Tab-separated table of C-alpha atoms and ligand atoms in Angstrom:
chain	number	residue	atom	x	y	z
A	150	MET	CA	-66.457	82.318	-126.007
A	151	SER	CA	-66.556	85.789	-124.521
A	152	HIS	CA	-65.896	86.901	-120.988
A	153	LEU	CA	-68.205	88.899	-118.825
A	154	SER	CA	-66.833	91.011	-116.016
A	155	ASN	CA	-67.879	88.370	-113.477
A	156	GLY	CA	-65.651	85.848	-115.194
A	157	HIS	CA	-68.444	83.705	-116.609
A	158	HIS	CA	-68.482	82.478	-120.147
A	159	VAL	CA	-71.326	83.312	-122.462
A	160	ARG	CA	-71.848	81.786	-125.859
A	161	ASP	CA	-71.024	84.191	-128.641
A	162	ASP	CA	-74.340	83.592	-130.402
A	163	GLN	CA	-76.137	84.900	-127.338
A	164	LEU	CA	-74.121	88.064	-127.441
A	165	VAL	CA	-74.666	88.404	-131.176
A	166	ARG	CA	-78.396	88.254	-130.605
A	167	GLY	CA	-77.902	90.794	-127.854
A	168	VAL	CA	-79.348	88.455	-125.225
A	169	GLU	CA	-77.575	89.295	-122.019
A	170	PRO	CA	-77.795	86.284	-119.713
A	171	VAL	CA	-79.425	88.163	-116.875
A	172	ARG	CA	-79.935	85.804	-113.983
A	173	GLN	CA	-83.240	85.734	-112.190
A	174	ASN	CA	-83.714	85.536	-108.442
A	175	ALA	CA	-83.684	81.764	-108.632
A	176	THR	CA	-81.993	78.542	-107.595
A	177	PHE	CA	-81.874	74.843	-108.299
A	178	LEU	CA	-83.129	72.887	-105.310
A	179	THR	CA	-82.258	69.302	-104.466
A	180	LEU	CA	-83.191	67.215	-101.460
A	181	CYS	CA	-81.136	64.044	-101.320
A	182	ARG	CA	-79.029	61.691	-99.246
A	183	ASN	CA	-75.274	61.231	-99.182
A	184	GLU	CA	-75.787	57.825	-100.833
A	185	ASP	CA	-77.274	59.614	-103.854
A	186	LEU	CA	-73.935	61.206	-104.735
A	187	TYR	CA	-73.226	59.299	-107.931
A	188	ASP	CA	-76.772	59.555	-109.302
A	189	MET	CA	-76.616	63.231	-108.439
A	190	LEU	CA	-73.326	63.799	-110.236
A	191	ARG	CA	-74.769	62.353	-113.445
A	192	THR	CA	-77.820	64.551	-113.061
A	193	VAL	CA	-75.794	67.690	-112.385
A	194	GLN	CA	-73.647	66.961	-115.396
A	195	SER	CA	-76.736	66.681	-117.569
A	196	ILE	CA	-78.159	69.991	-116.344
A	197	GLU	CA	-74.812	71.690	-116.731
A	198	ASP	CA	-74.361	70.410	-120.294
A	199	ARG	CA	-77.907	71.184	-121.371
A	200	PHE	CA	-78.401	74.508	-119.604
A	201	ASN	CA	-76.516	75.715	-116.594
A	202	SER	CA	-73.021	75.976	-118.044
A	203	ARG	CA	-74.370	79.087	-119.826
A	204	TYR	CA	-76.265	80.556	-116.853
A	205	HIS	CA	-74.546	79.461	-113.624
A	206	TYR	CA	-77.617	79.495	-111.427
A	207	ASP	CA	-77.172	78.860	-107.722
A	208	TRP	CA	-77.871	75.413	-106.335
A	209	VAL	CA	-79.146	74.506	-102.876
A	210	PHE	CA	-78.655	70.937	-101.643
A	211	LEU	CA	-80.580	69.844	-98.577
A	212	ASN	CA	-80.566	66.634	-96.577
A	213	ASP	CA	-82.117	65.376	-93.343
A	214	LYS	CA	-78.563	64.504	-92.221
A	215	PRO	CA	-75.330	66.476	-92.632
A	216	PHE	CA	-73.736	66.122	-96.059
A	217	THR	CA	-70.333	64.443	-96.025
A	218	GLU	CA	-67.210	66.304	-97.149
A	219	GLU	CA	-66.952	63.789	-99.974
A	220	PHE	CA	-70.436	64.726	-101.215
A	221	LYS	CA	-69.829	68.448	-101.017
A	222	GLU	CA	-66.453	68.275	-102.674
A	223	ALA	CA	-67.589	66.162	-105.613
A	224	ILE	CA	-70.735	68.184	-106.239
A	225	THR	CA	-68.924	71.500	-105.959
A	226	ALA	CA	-66.463	70.329	-108.584
A	227	MET	CA	-69.312	69.439	-110.953
A	228	VAL	CA	-71.539	72.524	-110.733
A	229	SER	CA	-70.774	75.822	-112.460
A	230	SER	CA	-73.110	77.701	-110.130
A	231	GLU	CA	-72.033	81.014	-108.728
A	232	HIS	CA	-73.049	79.701	-105.291
A	233	VAL	CA	-73.628	76.111	-104.247
A	234	ARG	CA	-74.905	75.664	-100.722
A	235	PHE	CA	-75.395	72.597	-98.551
A	236	GLY	CA	-77.792	72.548	-95.662
A	237	GLN	CA	-79.824	70.411	-93.347
A	238	VAL	CA	-83.552	70.183	-92.936
A	239	ARG	CA	-84.726	71.401	-89.533
A	240	PRO	CA	-85.457	68.338	-87.337
A	241	GLU	CA	-88.876	69.751	-86.371
A	242	HIS	CA	-89.731	69.814	-90.096
A	243	TRP	CA	-88.697	66.176	-90.443
A	244	SER	CA	-90.447	64.534	-87.539
A	245	VAL	CA	-93.800	62.994	-86.729
A	246	PRO	CA	-95.896	65.727	-85.054
A	247	ASP	CA	-97.262	65.027	-81.579
A	248	TRP	CA	-100.894	65.044	-82.761
A	249	ILE	CA	-100.252	61.905	-84.780
A	250	ASP	CA	-101.354	58.631	-83.207
A	251	GLN	CA	-98.270	56.608	-84.059
A	252	GLN	CA	-99.895	53.256	-83.391
A	253	ALA	CA	-102.590	54.060	-85.930
A	254	MET	CA	-99.929	55.355	-88.313
A	255	PHE	CA	-97.869	52.146	-88.152
A	256	ARG	CA	-101.027	50.032	-88.506
A	257	ASN	CA	-101.972	51.906	-91.667
A	258	MET	CA	-98.419	51.638	-93.005
A	259	GLU	CA	-98.592	47.853	-92.640
A	260	SER	CA	-101.883	47.717	-94.463
A	261	LEU	CA	-100.653	49.888	-97.350
A	262	LYS	CA	-97.617	47.646	-97.565
A	263	SER	CA	-99.801	44.554	-97.735
A	264	LEU	CA	-101.590	46.169	-100.687
A	265	ASP	CA	-98.199	46.537	-102.405
A	266	VAL	CA	-98.494	50.318	-102.543
A	267	ILE	CA	-95.106	51.825	-103.418
A	268	TYR	CA	-93.430	53.351	-100.308
A	269	GLY	CA	-96.513	52.012	-98.470
A	270	ASP	CA	-94.643	51.457	-95.214
A	271	SER	CA	-91.908	54.087	-95.582
A	272	LEU	CA	-91.864	56.700	-92.850
A	273	SER	CA	-89.024	58.693	-94.443
A	274	TYR	CA	-91.006	58.968	-97.685
A	275	ARG	CA	-93.916	60.427	-95.712
A	276	LYS	CA	-91.625	62.956	-94.055
A	277	MET	CA	-90.211	63.889	-97.451
A	278	CYS	CA	-93.679	64.435	-98.968
A	279	ARG	CA	-94.757	66.565	-96.011
A	280	TRP	CA	-91.543	68.583	-96.170
A	281	PHE	CA	-92.021	69.287	-99.876
A	282	SER	CA	-95.621	70.259	-99.178
A	283	GLY	CA	-95.156	72.728	-96.373
A	284	PHE	CA	-91.577	73.374	-95.342
A	285	PHE	CA	-89.176	73.509	-98.290
A	286	GLN	CA	-90.132	77.107	-99.114
A	287	TRP	CA	-89.190	78.299	-95.623
A	288	HIS	CA	-85.716	76.784	-95.381
A	289	GLU	CA	-83.150	79.478	-94.613
A	290	LEU	CA	-81.103	78.624	-97.712
A	291	VAL	CA	-84.213	78.794	-99.928
A	292	LEU	CA	-85.712	81.901	-98.340
A	293	PRO	CA	-83.595	84.411	-100.315
A	294	TYR	CA	-85.029	83.242	-103.673
A	295	LYS	CA	-88.208	83.805	-105.626
A	296	TYR	CA	-88.017	80.845	-108.019
A	297	TYR	CA	-86.833	77.268	-107.571
A	298	TRP	CA	-86.220	74.462	-110.017
A	299	ARG	CA	-86.498	71.097	-108.358
A	300	VAL	CA	-83.980	68.430	-109.288
A	301	GLU	CA	-83.877	64.851	-108.023
A	302	PRO	CA	-80.873	62.535	-108.147
A	303	GLY	CA	-81.053	60.227	-111.167
A	304	VAL	CA	-83.050	62.450	-113.497
A	305	GLU	CA	-81.713	63.324	-116.907
A	306	TYR	CA	-82.229	66.190	-119.337
A	307	SER	CA	-82.208	64.988	-122.931
A	308	CYS	CA	-82.430	68.227	-124.967
A	309	ASP	CA	-80.532	71.487	-124.864
A	310	ILE	CA	-82.451	74.206	-123.099
A	311	ASN	CA	-81.597	77.146	-125.314
A	312	TYR	CA	-83.397	79.763	-123.250
A	313	ASP	CA	-83.781	80.515	-119.571
A	314	PRO	CA	-86.955	78.959	-118.094
A	315	PHE	CA	-86.546	81.191	-115.018
A	316	THR	CA	-86.686	84.257	-117.252
A	317	GLU	CA	-89.809	82.821	-118.899
A	318	MET	CA	-91.335	82.487	-115.452
A	319	ALA	CA	-90.470	86.048	-114.528
A	320	GLU	CA	-91.374	87.749	-117.802
A	321	LYS	CA	-94.636	85.906	-118.405
A	322	LYS	CA	-95.516	85.956	-114.692
A	323	TYR	CA	-95.911	82.199	-114.531
A	324	ARG	CA	-96.342	80.889	-111.008
A	325	TYR	CA	-95.792	77.208	-111.730
A	326	GLY	CA	-94.206	75.132	-114.474
A	327	PHE	CA	-94.291	71.379	-115.078
A	328	VAL	CA	-93.216	68.849	-117.680
A	329	ILE	CA	-95.101	65.636	-116.840
A	330	SER	CA	-98.457	65.100	-115.158
A	331	ILE	CA	-99.795	61.758	-114.005
A	332	LEU	CA	-102.423	59.881	-111.978
A	333	GLU	CA	-101.914	59.228	-108.251
A	334	TYR	CA	-102.611	55.862	-106.576
A	335	TYR	CA	-105.980	56.270	-104.907
A	336	MET	CA	-104.958	54.240	-101.853
A	337	THR	CA	-102.373	56.889	-100.866
A	338	ILE	CA	-104.881	59.746	-100.637
A	339	PRO	CA	-108.443	58.558	-99.888
A	340	SER	CA	-109.173	61.404	-97.467
A	341	LEU	CA	-107.094	64.137	-99.146
A	342	PHE	CA	-109.769	65.633	-101.351
A	343	PRO	CA	-112.481	65.595	-98.643
A	344	SER	CA	-109.988	67.510	-96.449
A	345	VAL	CA	-109.365	69.994	-99.252
A	346	VAL	CA	-113.112	70.521	-99.696
A	347	GLU	CA	-113.426	71.070	-95.963
A	348	PHE	CA	-110.740	73.768	-96.146
A	349	PHE	CA	-112.234	75.588	-99.114
A	350	THR	CA	-115.746	75.352	-97.646
A	351	SER	CA	-114.618	76.668	-94.259
A	352	ARG	CA	-113.463	79.902	-95.905
A	353	GLY	CA	-116.987	80.550	-97.102
A	354	HIS	CA	-117.954	82.712	-100.030
A	355	GLU	CA	-116.370	85.856	-98.552
A	356	GLY	CA	-112.981	84.290	-97.981
A	357	SER	CA	-112.958	82.253	-101.169
A	358	ILE	CA	-109.550	81.904	-102.771
A	359	VAL	CA	-110.783	80.022	-105.829
A	360	ALA	CA	-109.591	81.888	-108.918
A	361	ARG	CA	-112.336	83.305	-111.123
A	362	GLU	CA	-110.699	81.495	-114.017
A	363	ASN	CA	-108.946	78.267	-113.089
A	364	THR	CA	-108.029	74.792	-114.300
A	365	HIS	CA	-110.347	72.782	-112.049
A	366	ARG	CA	-111.175	70.558	-115.024
A	367	PHE	CA	-107.588	69.291	-114.777
A	368	ILE	CA	-108.312	67.689	-111.401
A	369	LEU	CA	-112.097	67.318	-111.155
A	370	GLU	CA	-114.620	65.058	-112.817
A	371	ASP	CA	-117.920	66.572	-113.923
A	372	ASP	CA	-119.502	65.359	-110.674
A	373	GLY	CA	-116.842	67.180	-108.610
A	374	ALA	CA	-114.831	64.107	-107.607
A	375	TYR	CA	-111.020	64.297	-107.614
A	376	ASN	CA	-109.685	62.427	-110.631
A	377	LEU	CA	-106.181	61.725	-109.182
A	378	CYS	CA	-104.385	63.970	-111.720
A	379	HIS	CA	-101.358	65.901	-110.505
A	380	PHE	CA	-98.206	67.590	-111.725
A	381	TRP	CA	-95.270	65.188	-111.355
A	382	THR	CA	-93.318	67.287	-108.884
A	383	ASN	CA	-89.920	65.634	-109.289
A	384	PHE	CA	-89.557	68.336	-111.950
A	385	GLU	CA	-91.052	71.684	-111.127
A	386	ILE	CA	-90.200	75.328	-111.528
A	387	GLY	CA	-92.220	77.439	-109.187
A	388	ASP	CA	-92.735	80.805	-107.622
A	389	LEU	CA	-91.783	80.307	-103.972
A	390	ASP	CA	-93.919	83.275	-102.970
A	391	LEU	CA	-97.001	81.295	-104.041
A	392	PHE	CA	-96.109	78.606	-101.508
A	393	ARG	CA	-95.219	81.194	-98.877
A	394	SER	CA	-98.562	82.976	-99.244
A	395	GLU	CA	-100.988	83.148	-96.322
A	396	GLU	CA	-103.521	81.188	-98.385
A	397	TYR	CA	-101.182	78.300	-99.135
A	398	THR	CA	-99.876	78.279	-95.573
A	399	GLU	CA	-103.412	77.983	-94.175
A	400	TYR	CA	-104.170	75.290	-96.730
A	401	PHE	CA	-101.099	73.288	-95.731
A	402	ASN	CA	-101.738	73.741	-92.008
A	403	HIS	CA	-105.288	72.516	-92.435
A	404	LEU	CA	-104.156	69.426	-94.327
A	405	ASP	CA	-101.325	68.808	-91.878
A	406	SER	CA	-103.736	68.894	-88.947
A	407	LYS	CA	-105.670	66.030	-90.573
A	408	GLY	CA	-102.666	63.727	-90.292
A	409	GLY	CA	-103.030	62.295	-93.801
A	410	PHE	CA	-99.344	62.756	-94.587
A	411	PHE	CA	-98.787	59.978	-92.025
A	412	TYR	CA	-102.024	57.957	-91.718
A	413	GLU	CA	-102.277	57.756	-95.478
A	414	ARG	CA	-99.376	58.739	-97.721
A	415	TRP	CA	-100.307	62.081	-99.184
A	416	GLY	CA	-97.848	63.202	-101.843
A	417	ASP	CA	-96.732	66.768	-102.397
A	418	GLY	CA	-97.828	66.345	-106.048
A	419	PRO	CA	-101.571	66.056	-105.390
A	420	VAL	CA	-101.388	68.554	-102.496
A	421	ARG	CA	-99.789	71.240	-104.676
A	422	SER	CA	-101.657	70.443	-107.855
A	423	ILE	CA	-105.111	70.694	-106.313
A	424	PHE	CA	-104.251	74.058	-104.752
A	425	ILE	CA	-102.776	75.387	-107.981
A	426	SER	CA	-105.564	74.277	-110.260
A	427	LEU	CA	-108.183	75.894	-108.032
A	428	THR	CA	-106.392	79.129	-107.108
A	429	VAL	CA	-104.016	80.018	-109.941
A	430	PRO	CA	-105.335	81.493	-113.222
A	431	PRO	CA	-104.812	79.184	-116.225
A	432	HIS	CA	-102.343	81.443	-118.029
A	433	GLU	CA	-100.029	81.470	-114.982
A	434	ILE	CA	-99.344	77.740	-115.278
A	435	LYS	CA	-96.787	76.646	-117.856
A	436	TRP	CA	-96.308	73.295	-119.507
A	437	PHE	CA	-92.625	73.317	-120.527
A	438	GLN	CA	-93.253	71.083	-123.517
A	439	ASP	CA	-89.856	71.591	-125.111
A	440	ILE	CA	-87.856	70.311	-122.132
A	441	GLY	CA	-86.612	66.750	-122.606
A	442	TYR	CA	-86.711	65.176	-119.167
A	443	GLU	CA	-86.504	61.667	-117.769
A	444	HIS	CA	-87.339	60.510	-114.260
A	445	PRO	CA	-87.503	56.728	-114.537
A	446	PRO	CA	-89.775	55.070	-115.449
A	447	TYR	CA	-91.274	57.943	-117.454
A	448	GLN	CA	-90.009	60.706	-119.661
A	449	ARG	CA	-90.982	63.729	-121.653
A	450	CYS	CA	-89.441	63.687	-125.101
A	451	PRO	CA	-90.436	66.522	-127.452
A	452	CYS	CA	-91.986	64.941	-130.497
A	453	ASP	CA	-91.680	67.498	-133.267
A	454	SER	CA	-88.644	67.141	-135.416
A	455	PRO	CA	-87.557	70.818	-135.686
A	456	THR	CA	-87.451	71.136	-131.874
A	457	ARG	CA	-85.599	67.873	-131.528
A	458	LEU	CA	-82.922	68.892	-134.007
A	459	ALA	CA	-82.566	72.483	-132.816
A	460	SER	CA	-82.234	71.277	-129.219
A	461	ARG	CA	-80.006	68.275	-129.959
A	462	CYS	CA	-82.409	65.884	-128.268
A	463	SER	CA	-81.051	62.424	-127.521
A	464	CYS	CA	-84.355	60.862	-126.399
A	465	ASP	CA	-86.669	58.574	-128.375
A	466	PRO	CA	-89.933	60.422	-129.093
A	467	LYS	CA	-91.772	57.086	-129.076
A	468	LEU	CA	-91.112	56.985	-125.333
A	469	ASP	CA	-92.770	60.342	-124.634
A	470	PHE	CA	-95.249	59.975	-121.762
A	471	THR	CA	-97.587	62.829	-122.716
A	472	ALA	CA	-100.143	60.716	-124.592
A	473	HIS	CA	-99.841	57.712	-122.248
A	474	ASP	CA	-103.001	56.400	-120.526
A	475	TYR	CA	-101.772	57.576	-117.119
A	476	SER	CA	-100.791	61.040	-118.354
A	477	CYS	CA	-103.006	63.968	-117.436
A	478	THR	CA	-101.385	66.563	-119.694
A	479	PRO	CA	-103.987	66.406	-122.512
A	480	ARG	CA	-106.557	66.998	-119.792
A	481	PHE	CA	-104.549	69.900	-118.408
A	482	LEU	CA	-104.345	71.535	-121.832
A	483	ARG	CA	-108.112	71.236	-122.308
A	484	ALA	CA	-108.698	72.672	-118.838
A	485	GLN	CA	-106.286	75.506	-119.549
A	486	SER	CA	-107.955	76.463	-122.811
A	487	GLN	CA	-111.440	76.233	-121.292
A	488	GLY	CA	-110.587	78.416	-118.299
A	489	ARG	CA	-113.687	78.130	-116.176
B	551	GDP	N1	-82.187	63.465	-97.554
B	551	GDP	C1	-83.227	62.695	-97.905
B	551	GDP	N2	-83.786	62.848	-99.126
B	551	GDP	C2	-84.840	62.055	-99.440
B	551	GDP	C3	-85.364	61.081	-98.543
B	551	GDP	N3	-86.398	60.466	-99.163
B	551	GDP	C4	-86.513	61.013	-100.384
B	551	GDP	N4	-85.579	61.986	-100.561
B	551	GDP	C5	-85.417	62.848	-101.745
B	551	GDP	O1	-86.720	63.299	-102.067
B	551	GDP	C6	-86.940	63.251	-103.464
B	551	GDP	C7	-88.054	62.264	-103.797
B	551	GDP	O2	-87.681	60.985	-103.390
B	551	GDP	P1	-87.659	59.743	-104.393
B	551	GDP	O3	-87.107	58.584	-103.642
B	551	GDP	O4	-86.998	60.136	-105.665
B	551	GDP	O5	-89.222	59.509	-104.630
B	551	GDP	P2	-89.990	59.133	-105.978
B	551	GDP	O6	-89.459	60.016	-107.066
B	551	GDP	O7	-91.430	59.424	-105.642
B	551	GDP	O8	-89.744	57.683	-106.215
B	551	GDP	C8	-85.597	62.888	-104.084
B	551	GDP	O9	-84.908	64.106	-104.345
B	551	GDP	C9	-84.905	62.114	-102.973
B	551	GDP	O10	-83.495	62.245	-103.077
B	551	GDP	C10	-84.745	60.960	-97.243
B	551	GDP	O11	-85.149	60.176	-96.395
B	551	GDP	N5	-83.684	61.788	-96.986
B	552	NAG	C1	-85.641	87.469	-104.241
B	552	NAG	O1	-86.972	87.025	-103.968
B	552	NAG	C2	-87.334	87.019	-102.613
B	552	NAG	C3	-88.720	86.418	-102.529
B	552	NAG	O2	-89.609	87.098	-103.372
B	552	NAG	C4	-87.264	88.434	-102.068
B	552	NAG	O3	-87.575	88.436	-100.693
B	552	NAG	C5	-85.863	88.993	-102.264
B	552	NAG	O4	-85.817	90.333	-101.852
B	552	NAG	C6	-85.464	88.893	-103.732
B	552	NAG	N1	-84.063	89.283	-103.887
B	552	NAG	C7	-83.653	90.108	-104.815
B	552	NAG	C8	-82.201	90.357	-104.868
B	552	NAG	O5	-84.426	90.648	-105.610
B	553	MG	MG1	-87.594	60.448	-107.614
């Protein structure tokens, strides 16, 4: 081990190769509850062991309630981040807006529940999805950064990450990175895509924000219908400035005005993914295929042997989700190579 002037340790082999661990303008971002502490500790340990103990990126923890001293103390002891910050979501970003007809909302929640839709009658889940769609990027603790890496309690990283994905993002000018993509339950978003079409149509030809080259084939059937594909956002590395742009803000505000986050159960995955595949050029979206990642019940496990050995993977490649029936990643890769 060698010491840098800031007191952090850097592996000798990085110095030998002359790779200075320059940190990007980036942070880990976690939204969770106090009750998630022990799942979170396991997750932090896995990220530290596989990556962050060599880079010491900042970490922002947010919650709709104040974090307990116990939570903050235990997490702070586990992370090697230069800064770890704990904050609260603004109540006005975690409430049911006044244009929502709450009787209709609760009626629809009951009916989704009766259809056995997961989180069908959960109001907090709806608030969470709306927050991750339109508010996370504006939180005062997130505002100083350009890139975020989303981490949920209970996820696990199963291979060493021997490079800095944030630096990849910055150097290759990627705007969004994912590991797993998957189909959404139709019953949670019946009116989402019609609302998206309404937004894009309302901008007309002049104001069009559709990228000349894009990955619309990732999300659209040949007849123009939404195929339910989306990036699985429990892992994501993204450019916060994309989600702070005027275009995205107008897009979110339009969707929010429709009330579908509450009347239905729109997820941040489909909301983001549709916007990205229509407005971001194909080469600015990155599939991080070499990251071993598990969010139960699914996981990405790199399948080629050299990668697995070089990265000390502990996952079973037979369990890799990429080629699963519900996975959309083969579709994404075709869309990316086809461009238009
Ligand atoms: N503070 C807080 N975090 C929440 C709440 N609901 C969900 N989350 C967080 O939001 C993320 C997604 O929630 P999760 O339950 O994992 O949803 P799933 O992955 O779709 O099953 C996770 O990071 C959760 O910790 C909530 O009511 N309060
Ligand atoms: C980090 O990124 C944000 C958003 O792009 C920017 O406002 C801020 O100035 C950047 N900070 C540094 C130190 O470059
Ligand atoms: Mg989760």
